[in-house]
Short mmCIF file of C-alpha atoms and ligand atoms in Angstrom, two decimals:
data_model
loop_
_atom_site.label_atom_id
_atom_site.label_comp_id
_atom_site.label_asym_id
_atom_site.label_seq_id
_atom_site.Cartn_x
_atom_site.Cartn_y
_atom_site.Cartn_z
CA MET A 1 191.36 157.20 128.45
CA LYS A 2 192.68 154.88 125.82
CA LEU A 3 189.92 152.37 126.53
CA ARG A 4 187.33 155.09 126.33
CA ARG A 5 188.55 156.17 122.96
CA TRP A 6 188.34 152.62 121.63
CA ILE A 7 184.86 152.29 122.93
CA ALA A 8 183.85 155.58 121.44
CA ALA A 9 185.32 154.50 118.06
CA GLY A 10 183.35 151.31 118.37
CA ALA A 11 180.18 153.27 118.92
CA VAL A 12 180.69 155.45 115.99
CA ALA A 13 181.32 152.33 113.83
CA VAL A 14 178.10 150.69 115.08
CA ALA A 15 176.13 153.87 114.45
CA THR A 16 177.56 154.07 110.99
CA ALA A 17 176.62 150.50 110.25
CA ALA A 18 173.15 151.16 111.56
CA VAL A 19 172.62 154.24 109.45
CA LEU A 20 173.51 152.26 106.43
CA THR A 21 170.91 149.60 106.90
CA SER A 22 168.85 149.17 103.85
CA PRO A 23 168.42 146.14 101.48
CA ALA A 24 171.66 146.86 99.67
CA THR A 25 173.58 147.77 102.72
CA ALA A 26 172.40 145.30 105.40
CA GLY A 27 174.29 145.18 108.65
CA ARG A 28 174.49 143.64 112.06
CA PRO A 29 175.43 145.25 115.31
CA TYR A 30 178.93 144.74 116.76
CA ASP A 31 179.14 141.91 119.14
CA PRO A 32 182.18 142.07 121.52
CA THR A 33 182.19 138.22 121.94
CA ASP A 34 182.40 137.39 118.24
CA GLN A 35 185.85 137.04 116.78
CA SER A 36 184.87 136.64 113.09
CA LEU A 37 186.39 138.90 110.51
CA ARG A 38 183.09 140.42 109.71
CA ASN A 39 182.35 141.34 113.27
CA LEU A 40 185.90 142.58 114.04
CA ALA A 41 185.75 144.74 111.00
CA LEU A 42 182.53 146.35 112.16
CA ARG A 43 184.36 148.45 114.68
CA HIS A 44 185.99 150.15 111.69
CA GLY A 45 182.81 150.32 109.63
CA LEU A 46 184.58 148.11 107.08
CA ALA A 47 182.90 145.24 105.19
CA VAL A 48 184.91 142.05 104.73
CA GLY A 49 183.83 140.01 101.79
CA THR A 50 184.49 136.93 99.71
CA ALA A 51 183.78 135.74 96.20
CA VAL A 52 181.31 132.88 96.40
CA ASP A 53 181.27 129.79 94.12
CA LEU A 54 177.56 128.82 93.97
CA ALA A 55 178.39 125.16 93.33
CA ALA A 56 180.41 124.99 96.54
CA LEU A 57 177.75 126.90 98.38
CA ASN A 58 175.09 124.45 97.47
CA ASP A 59 177.16 121.28 97.98
CA PRO A 60 175.59 119.31 100.81
CA ALA A 61 178.88 117.36 101.18
CA ASP A 62 180.71 120.55 101.90
CA PRO A 63 178.79 122.35 104.72
CA ARG A 64 181.80 124.16 106.09
CA TYR A 65 181.96 126.33 102.93
CA ARG A 66 178.45 127.64 103.60
CA GLU A 67 179.10 128.10 107.28
CA LEU A 68 182.20 130.18 106.80
CA ALA A 69 180.81 132.19 103.89
CA ALA A 70 178.07 133.20 106.23
CA SER A 71 179.91 133.60 109.50
CA GLU A 72 183.18 135.24 108.48
CA PHE A 73 182.01 137.77 105.79
CA SER A 74 179.72 140.77 105.68
CA THR A 75 179.74 141.14 101.94
CA VAL A 76 179.72 138.62 99.03
CA THR A 77 180.51 138.71 95.38
CA ALA A 78 179.38 136.07 92.83
CA GLU A 79 182.51 134.59 91.50
CA ASN A 80 180.84 133.84 88.21
CA ALA A 81 177.09 133.85 88.55
CA MET A 82 176.57 137.54 87.51
CA LYS A 83 178.82 137.45 84.48
CA TRP A 84 177.22 137.87 81.11
CA GLU A 85 177.71 134.30 79.95
CA SER A 86 176.06 133.01 83.10
CA LEU A 87 173.15 135.40 83.02
CA GLU A 88 172.33 135.24 79.28
CA PRO A 89 173.79 132.12 77.86
CA THR A 90 171.12 132.13 75.08
CA ARG A 91 170.28 135.48 73.48
CA GLY A 92 167.12 136.96 75.12
CA THR A 93 166.88 134.28 77.84
CA TYR A 94 168.13 135.27 81.23
CA ASN A 95 169.07 132.72 83.75
CA TRP A 96 168.81 134.63 87.04
CA GLY A 97 168.64 131.55 89.29
CA PRO A 98 172.20 131.20 90.77
CA ALA A 99 172.72 134.95 91.10
CA ASP A 100 169.29 135.33 92.80
CA GLU A 101 170.31 132.55 95.21
CA LEU A 102 173.37 134.36 96.29
CA VAL A 103 171.45 137.60 96.80
CA THR A 104 168.95 135.62 99.00
CA PHE A 105 171.81 134.04 100.89
CA ALA A 106 173.30 137.45 101.49
CA ARG A 107 169.95 138.78 102.78
CA GLN A 108 169.57 135.80 105.11
CA HIS A 109 173.01 136.51 106.59
CA ASP A 110 172.85 140.31 106.76
CA GLN A 111 175.36 140.69 104.04
CA ARG A 112 175.80 143.22 101.40
CA VAL A 113 176.37 142.29 97.71
CA ARG A 114 179.06 143.48 95.37
CA GLY A 115 177.74 143.15 91.88
CA HIS A 116 180.39 141.61 89.45
CA VAL A 117 180.38 142.38 86.63
CA LEU A 118 178.46 144.40 84.00
CA VAL A 119 181.10 145.12 81.20
CA TRP A 120 184.14 142.81 80.79
CA HIS A 121 185.83 141.31 77.72
CA ASN A 122 185.97 137.89 79.29
CA GLN A 123 183.14 135.38 79.92
CA LEU A 124 180.93 136.81 77.31
CA PRO A 125 178.23 134.61 75.81
CA ALA A 126 179.23 132.92 72.50
CA TRP A 127 176.20 134.28 70.71
CA LEU A 128 177.54 137.76 71.32
CA THR A 129 181.26 137.30 70.37
CA ASN A 130 180.31 135.07 67.43
CA GLY A 131 177.65 137.48 66.18
CA VAL A 132 180.20 140.30 66.20
CA ALA A 133 182.87 138.19 64.62
CA ASP A 134 180.62 137.01 61.75
CA GLY A 135 179.20 140.50 61.19
CA SER A 136 175.63 139.64 62.05
CA ILE A 137 175.80 142.04 64.98
CA SER A 138 176.68 145.63 63.81
CA THR A 139 178.51 148.17 65.89
CA ALA A 140 175.27 150.12 66.40
CA GLU A 141 173.51 146.97 67.53
CA LEU A 142 176.34 145.96 69.81
CA ARG A 143 176.10 149.28 71.60
CA ASP A 144 172.40 148.85 71.99
CA ILE A 145 172.88 145.23 73.23
CA LEU A 146 175.32 146.48 75.88
CA ARG A 147 172.92 149.26 77.01
CA ARG A 148 170.06 146.75 77.27
CA HIS A 149 172.21 144.30 79.17
CA ILE A 150 173.32 146.89 81.71
CA THR A 151 169.80 148.14 82.08
CA ASN A 152 168.30 144.65 82.47
CA VAL A 153 170.81 143.42 84.99
CA VAL A 154 171.00 146.48 87.19
CA THR A 155 167.23 146.71 87.13
CA HIS A 156 166.76 143.06 88.02
CA PHE A 157 168.95 143.51 91.08
CA LYS A 158 167.83 147.05 91.80
CA GLY A 159 168.13 147.96 95.57
CA ARG A 160 170.00 144.78 96.36
CA ILE A 161 173.46 145.70 95.16
CA TRP A 162 175.76 147.82 97.35
CA GLN A 163 178.67 148.24 94.77
CA TRP A 164 178.55 147.34 91.08
CA ASP A 165 181.73 146.56 89.14
CA VAL A 166 180.44 148.44 86.13
CA VAL A 167 183.57 148.12 84.00
CA ASN A 168 186.28 145.57 84.58
CA GLU A 169 189.86 145.35 83.35
CA ALA A 170 189.49 147.96 80.52
CA VAL A 171 193.24 148.80 80.52
CA SER A 172 196.13 146.94 78.92
CA ASP A 173 199.29 145.81 80.71
CA PRO A 174 202.87 146.68 79.96
CA TRP A 175 203.43 143.16 78.66
CA ASP A 176 200.76 143.58 76.08
CA THR A 177 201.46 144.65 72.44
CA PRO A 178 201.79 147.60 72.04
CA SER A 179 203.38 148.08 75.45
CA THR A 180 202.19 151.61 75.82
CA LEU A 181 199.11 151.38 78.05
CA HIS A 182 195.88 151.65 76.21
CA TYR A 183 192.23 150.70 76.36
CA LYS A 184 192.09 146.99 75.39
CA GLY A 185 189.72 144.18 74.69
CA PHE A 186 186.46 143.40 72.98
CA TRP A 187 184.54 146.51 73.99
CA ALA A 188 187.27 149.08 73.31
CA GLU A 189 187.97 147.46 69.95
CA HIS A 190 184.43 147.46 68.78
CA LEU A 191 182.91 150.49 70.46
CA GLY A 192 185.96 152.62 71.30
CA PRO A 193 186.75 153.79 74.84
CA GLY A 194 183.56 155.89 75.01
CA TYR A 195 181.77 152.75 76.12
CA ILE A 196 183.11 153.28 79.60
CA ALA A 197 181.31 156.60 80.24
CA ASP A 198 178.19 155.10 78.64
CA ALA A 199 178.20 152.08 80.87
CA PHE A 200 178.37 154.20 84.04
CA ARG A 201 175.55 156.40 82.92
CA TRP A 202 173.34 153.43 81.95
CA ALA A 203 174.03 151.74 85.29
CA ARG A 204 173.21 154.85 87.24
CA ALA A 205 169.94 155.32 85.32
CA ALA A 206 168.86 151.87 86.28
CA ASP A 207 169.74 152.04 90.05
CA PRO A 208 170.41 155.39 91.47
CA HIS A 209 171.45 153.96 94.83
CA ALA A 210 174.15 151.45 93.91
CA LEU A 211 177.82 152.61 94.16
CA LEU A 212 179.37 152.35 90.67
CA PHE A 213 183.00 151.08 90.51
CA TYR A 214 185.69 150.71 87.93
CA ASN A 215 187.59 147.55 88.84
CA ASP A 216 191.08 146.42 87.77
CA TYR A 217 194.31 144.51 88.75
CA ASN A 218 197.80 145.76 89.30
CA ILE A 219 196.59 149.14 90.49
CA GLU A 220 197.59 148.71 94.18
CA ALA A 221 200.28 151.36 94.08
CA PHE A 222 201.80 153.92 91.79
CA GLY A 223 205.00 153.14 89.78
CA SER A 224 206.76 155.45 87.46
CA ARG A 225 203.74 157.85 87.31
CA ASP A 226 204.03 157.80 83.56
CA PRO A 227 200.62 156.71 82.17
CA ALA A 228 202.40 155.16 79.26
CA ASN A 229 203.57 152.31 81.57
CA ASP A 230 202.11 152.91 85.07
CA LYS A 231 198.63 151.26 85.14
CA THR A 232 197.62 152.97 88.38
CA GLN A 233 198.42 156.33 86.88
CA PHE A 234 196.54 155.45 83.70
CA VAL A 235 193.50 154.52 85.73
CA TYR A 236 193.75 157.56 87.92
CA ASP A 237 193.85 159.79 84.82
CA MET A 238 190.88 157.92 83.44
CA ALA A 239 188.88 158.36 86.63
CA LYS A 240 189.74 162.06 86.89
CA GLN A 241 188.57 162.56 83.28
CA LEU A 242 185.32 160.76 83.96
CA ARG A 243 184.66 162.76 87.07
CA ALA A 244 185.49 165.95 85.14
CA LYS A 245 182.91 165.03 82.54
CA GLY A 246 180.27 164.30 85.27
CA VAL A 247 180.17 160.62 84.58
CA PRO A 248 178.57 158.87 87.66
CA ILE A 249 181.57 156.83 88.84
CA ASP A 250 181.75 156.38 92.63
CA GLY A 251 184.66 154.19 93.27
CA ILE A 252 187.82 152.36 92.19
CA GLY A 253 188.08 148.59 92.87
CA SER A 254 191.62 147.38 93.32
CA GLN A 255 191.42 143.62 92.68
CA GLY A 256 194.59 142.81 94.66
CA HIS A 257 195.69 139.58 92.95
CA LEU A 258 199.23 139.24 94.22
CA GLY A 259 201.91 136.65 94.15
CA THR A 260 204.69 135.91 96.60
CA GLN A 261 207.20 135.66 93.88
CA TYR A 262 206.87 139.41 93.08
CA GLY A 263 208.29 142.47 94.79
CA ASN A 264 204.86 143.89 95.81
CA PHE A 265 204.37 146.88 98.02
CA ASP A 266 204.51 148.30 101.55
CA THR A 267 201.55 149.61 103.30
CA PHE A 268 202.39 153.28 102.72
CA GLN A 269 202.70 152.88 98.97
CA VAL A 270 199.30 151.35 98.97
CA VAL A 271 197.75 154.02 101.25
CA GLU A 272 199.13 156.71 98.94
CA ALA A 273 197.27 155.25 95.94
CA LEU A 274 194.05 154.86 97.86
CA ARG A 275 194.40 158.54 99.07
CA LYS A 276 194.97 159.73 95.52
CA PHE A 277 191.70 158.14 94.46
CA ALA A 278 189.92 159.50 97.49
CA GLY A 279 191.25 162.95 96.33
CA LEU A 280 189.09 162.59 93.19
CA GLY A 281 186.02 162.11 95.51
CA LEU A 282 186.06 158.37 94.89
CA ALA A 283 185.59 155.53 97.27
CA THR A 284 187.93 152.53 96.98
CA ALA A 285 187.75 148.77 97.76
CA PHE A 286 189.87 145.76 97.56
CA THR A 287 187.69 143.48 95.49
CA GLU A 288 189.47 140.21 94.67
CA VAL A 289 192.33 139.74 97.01
CA ASP A 290 194.37 136.62 96.96
CA VAL A 291 198.14 135.99 97.12
CA ARG A 292 199.34 133.05 95.10
CA SER A 293 202.60 131.11 95.32
CA GLN A 294 204.40 128.87 93.03
CA LEU A 295 203.94 125.22 93.81
CA THR A 296 207.48 124.07 93.33
CA GLU A 297 208.34 120.40 93.53
CA GLY A 298 209.43 120.93 97.10
CA VAL A 299 206.10 122.59 98.07
CA GLN A 300 204.26 119.75 96.37
CA ALA A 301 206.40 117.19 98.18
CA GLY A 302 205.53 118.88 101.58
CA ASN A 303 208.84 120.45 102.23
CA GLU A 304 208.29 122.96 105.01
CA ALA A 305 211.36 124.91 104.24
CA GLU A 306 209.68 125.84 100.92
CA ILE A 307 206.08 126.00 102.26
CA ASN A 308 206.61 128.20 105.30
CA PRO A 309 208.20 131.12 103.57
CA ARG A 310 205.29 131.20 101.11
CA LEU A 311 202.73 131.13 103.87
CA GLN A 312 204.41 133.97 105.62
CA ALA A 313 204.90 136.08 102.44
CA ALA A 314 201.24 135.61 101.57
CA ALA A 315 200.26 136.65 105.05
CA ALA A 316 202.39 139.74 104.79
CA ASN A 317 200.77 140.76 101.47
CA PHE A 318 197.21 140.23 102.72
CA ASP A 319 198.31 142.28 105.68
CA VAL A 320 199.60 145.13 103.64
CA LEU A 321 196.43 145.54 101.57
CA LEU A 322 194.15 145.33 104.64
CA GLN A 323 196.22 147.82 106.65
CA ALA A 324 196.20 150.26 103.80
CA CYS A 325 192.37 149.87 103.43
CA LEU A 326 191.93 150.37 107.18
CA ALA A 327 194.04 153.50 107.05
CA GLU A 328 192.06 155.25 104.25
CA ARG A 329 188.58 156.07 105.40
CA HIS A 330 187.07 155.88 101.94
CA CYS A 331 188.18 152.25 101.54
CA LEU A 332 184.77 150.60 102.05
CA SER A 333 185.36 146.91 101.76
CA PHE A 334 188.04 144.19 101.60
CA THR A 335 186.99 141.20 99.59
CA VAL A 336 188.94 138.05 99.08
CA TRP A 337 188.65 136.07 95.88
CA GLY A 338 187.57 132.81 97.55
CA PHE A 339 188.48 131.97 101.10
CA THR A 340 189.66 128.41 100.98
CA ASP A 341 192.38 126.72 98.79
CA LYS A 342 189.69 124.00 98.33
CA HIS A 343 187.83 126.41 96.03
CA SER A 344 190.26 128.82 94.42
CA TRP A 345 190.53 129.85 90.73
CA VAL A 346 194.37 130.05 91.07
CA PRO A 347 195.40 126.39 90.43
CA GLY A 348 193.07 126.16 87.47
CA TRP A 349 194.44 129.42 85.93
CA PHE A 350 198.12 129.62 86.77
CA THR A 351 199.54 126.33 85.59
CA ASP A 352 202.93 127.14 84.07
CA PRO A 353 204.50 127.08 86.49
CA PRO A 354 201.77 125.77 88.79
CA GLU A 355 200.59 128.10 91.45
CA GLY A 356 198.16 127.86 94.42
CA MET A 357 198.06 128.42 98.21
CA ALA A 358 196.33 131.72 97.49
CA THR A 359 193.65 132.06 100.04
CA ILE A 360 193.23 132.45 103.85
CA TYR A 361 192.09 128.93 104.70
CA ASP A 362 193.74 125.78 103.59
CA GLU A 363 191.94 122.93 101.74
CA ASN A 364 190.66 121.53 105.03
CA TYR A 365 189.25 124.92 106.18
CA GLN A 366 192.04 125.48 108.68
CA PRO A 367 192.88 129.19 108.92
CA LYS A 368 196.25 129.99 107.57
CA ARG A 369 198.77 132.59 108.78
CA ALA A 370 197.08 134.98 106.31
CA TYR A 371 193.79 134.65 108.17
CA GLN A 372 195.49 135.38 111.37
CA ALA A 373 197.17 138.43 109.96
CA LEU A 374 193.88 139.90 108.82
CA LYS A 375 192.23 139.19 112.21
CA ALA A 376 195.21 140.78 114.03
CA ASP A 377 194.94 143.86 111.81
CA LEU A 378 191.26 144.25 112.61
CA ILE A 379 191.76 143.73 116.40
CA TYR A 380 194.91 145.85 116.97
CA SER A 381 193.99 148.87 115.03
CA GLY A 382 192.01 151.98 115.97
CA PRO A 383 192.37 155.62 116.51
CA PRO A 384 194.22 157.74 115.68
CA TYR A 385 195.36 156.13 112.55
CA VAL A 386 192.39 153.96 111.83
CA LEU A 387 188.99 155.62 112.00
CA PRO A 388 185.61 154.44 110.83
CA ARG A 389 184.70 154.59 107.20
CA ILE A 390 183.20 157.62 105.49
CA PRO A 391 180.15 156.18 103.63
CA GLN A 392 180.13 157.06 99.94
CA ARG A 393 176.98 158.52 98.49
CA PRO A 394 176.20 157.74 94.86
CA ARG A 395 177.17 160.69 92.59
CA ARG A 396 174.16 162.06 90.78
C1 LIG B 401 187.64 134.23 87.57
C2 LIG B 401 186.89 133.22 88.41
O1 LIG B 401 187.39 133.14 89.66
C3 LIG B 401 186.97 131.80 87.70
O2 LIG B 401 186.21 130.84 88.29
C4 LIG B 401 186.56 131.99 86.30
O3 LIG B 401 186.85 130.77 85.59
C5 LIG B 401 187.46 133.04 85.54
O4 LIG B 401 187.22 134.34 86.23
N1 LIG B 401 189.45 139.06 87.57
C6 LIG B 401 188.09 139.08 87.77
C7 LIG B 401 187.30 137.88 88.14
O5 LIG B 401 187.54 140.20 87.64
O6 LIG B 401 186.02 137.84 87.48
C8 LIG B 401 188.07 136.54 87.66
O7 LIG B 401 187.33 135.56 88.18
C9 LIG B 401 189.50 136.63 88.24
C10 LIG B 401 190.24 137.83 87.68
#
């Protein structure tokens, strides 16, 4: 009986994957002999993804990167290649090359693409930020530039993007000044928070089939529930207002950048947050998961008594996020922000104190405990608590 139920669930997942087959939502049938994350996740209708560093993907001296990017993942995100500074380094001249390469790679390997990112305050081209700073770009022109950017980019990739991160990290953190949560950064400062609704509308107009996401960090679980200091609550309220106004937002991306030095969450707290977003009619996704650790002197010296607890804590945190995603049927994908410590943004960004060890494979492409935790979650879950995804249809 149990066995039959598992097989039935597998059949539903396969059928779901098949129905979704289109350029933006490519798929592959479940193969019972294949133990890769992407294949194991198919039974749940879940996509497992990674951010891709195009330089590593194209490095002939590093073939394992390309092999694993293809074999372990069913969705890919450009780590940097679709950001504004990469796409339009010179005003009016788009450089589509690397981003197109990734889309082609995805197509060759039956992968879907998460588009990242249309509107963000970081990695903007200098001509744009300088133009605003020196007054040569007016507010009205800035709004027009943003509209044209979104339209150009979404149109260029039309039909090839499954989920777009339309707006990224628009909300402040409790450690900012003022500490009361607010809309922060370049776009809010120059255009006011109305740019968020505009961005979703412009994106929808350019590609009616892509799912449109708001993406942010530190929104894995609720805290105090006071929007003045609980970022998850703030984003929830924002999404609710956007939906109430008919803004075409389809999902919330929870980045999932965690660290083993923090308290973090249990699975049920994370499930609760995903359910609340689902209650607004929104899909969810984990979009940039990694779990960094402090590289103490002991860790750097190879002291196992310091390394092992970090590897285990990292695995536990990956595990919590994936279990929560599996448990909520509107959680469509689970993407890691790089899959190997050989190519991770963490050591370059978190230097004081130094941090690293944040991904699921070590620097030699050996799977870490975190990889095994994800694999176990995918294997040993199923009905009644884990059921196949409910596909999200773009809101009109
Ligand atoms: C990071 C990339 O990984 C780095 O290579 C780059 O130098 C800076 O940006 N949140 C996001 C991602 O939405 O775009 C960021 O990616 C990591 C934090």
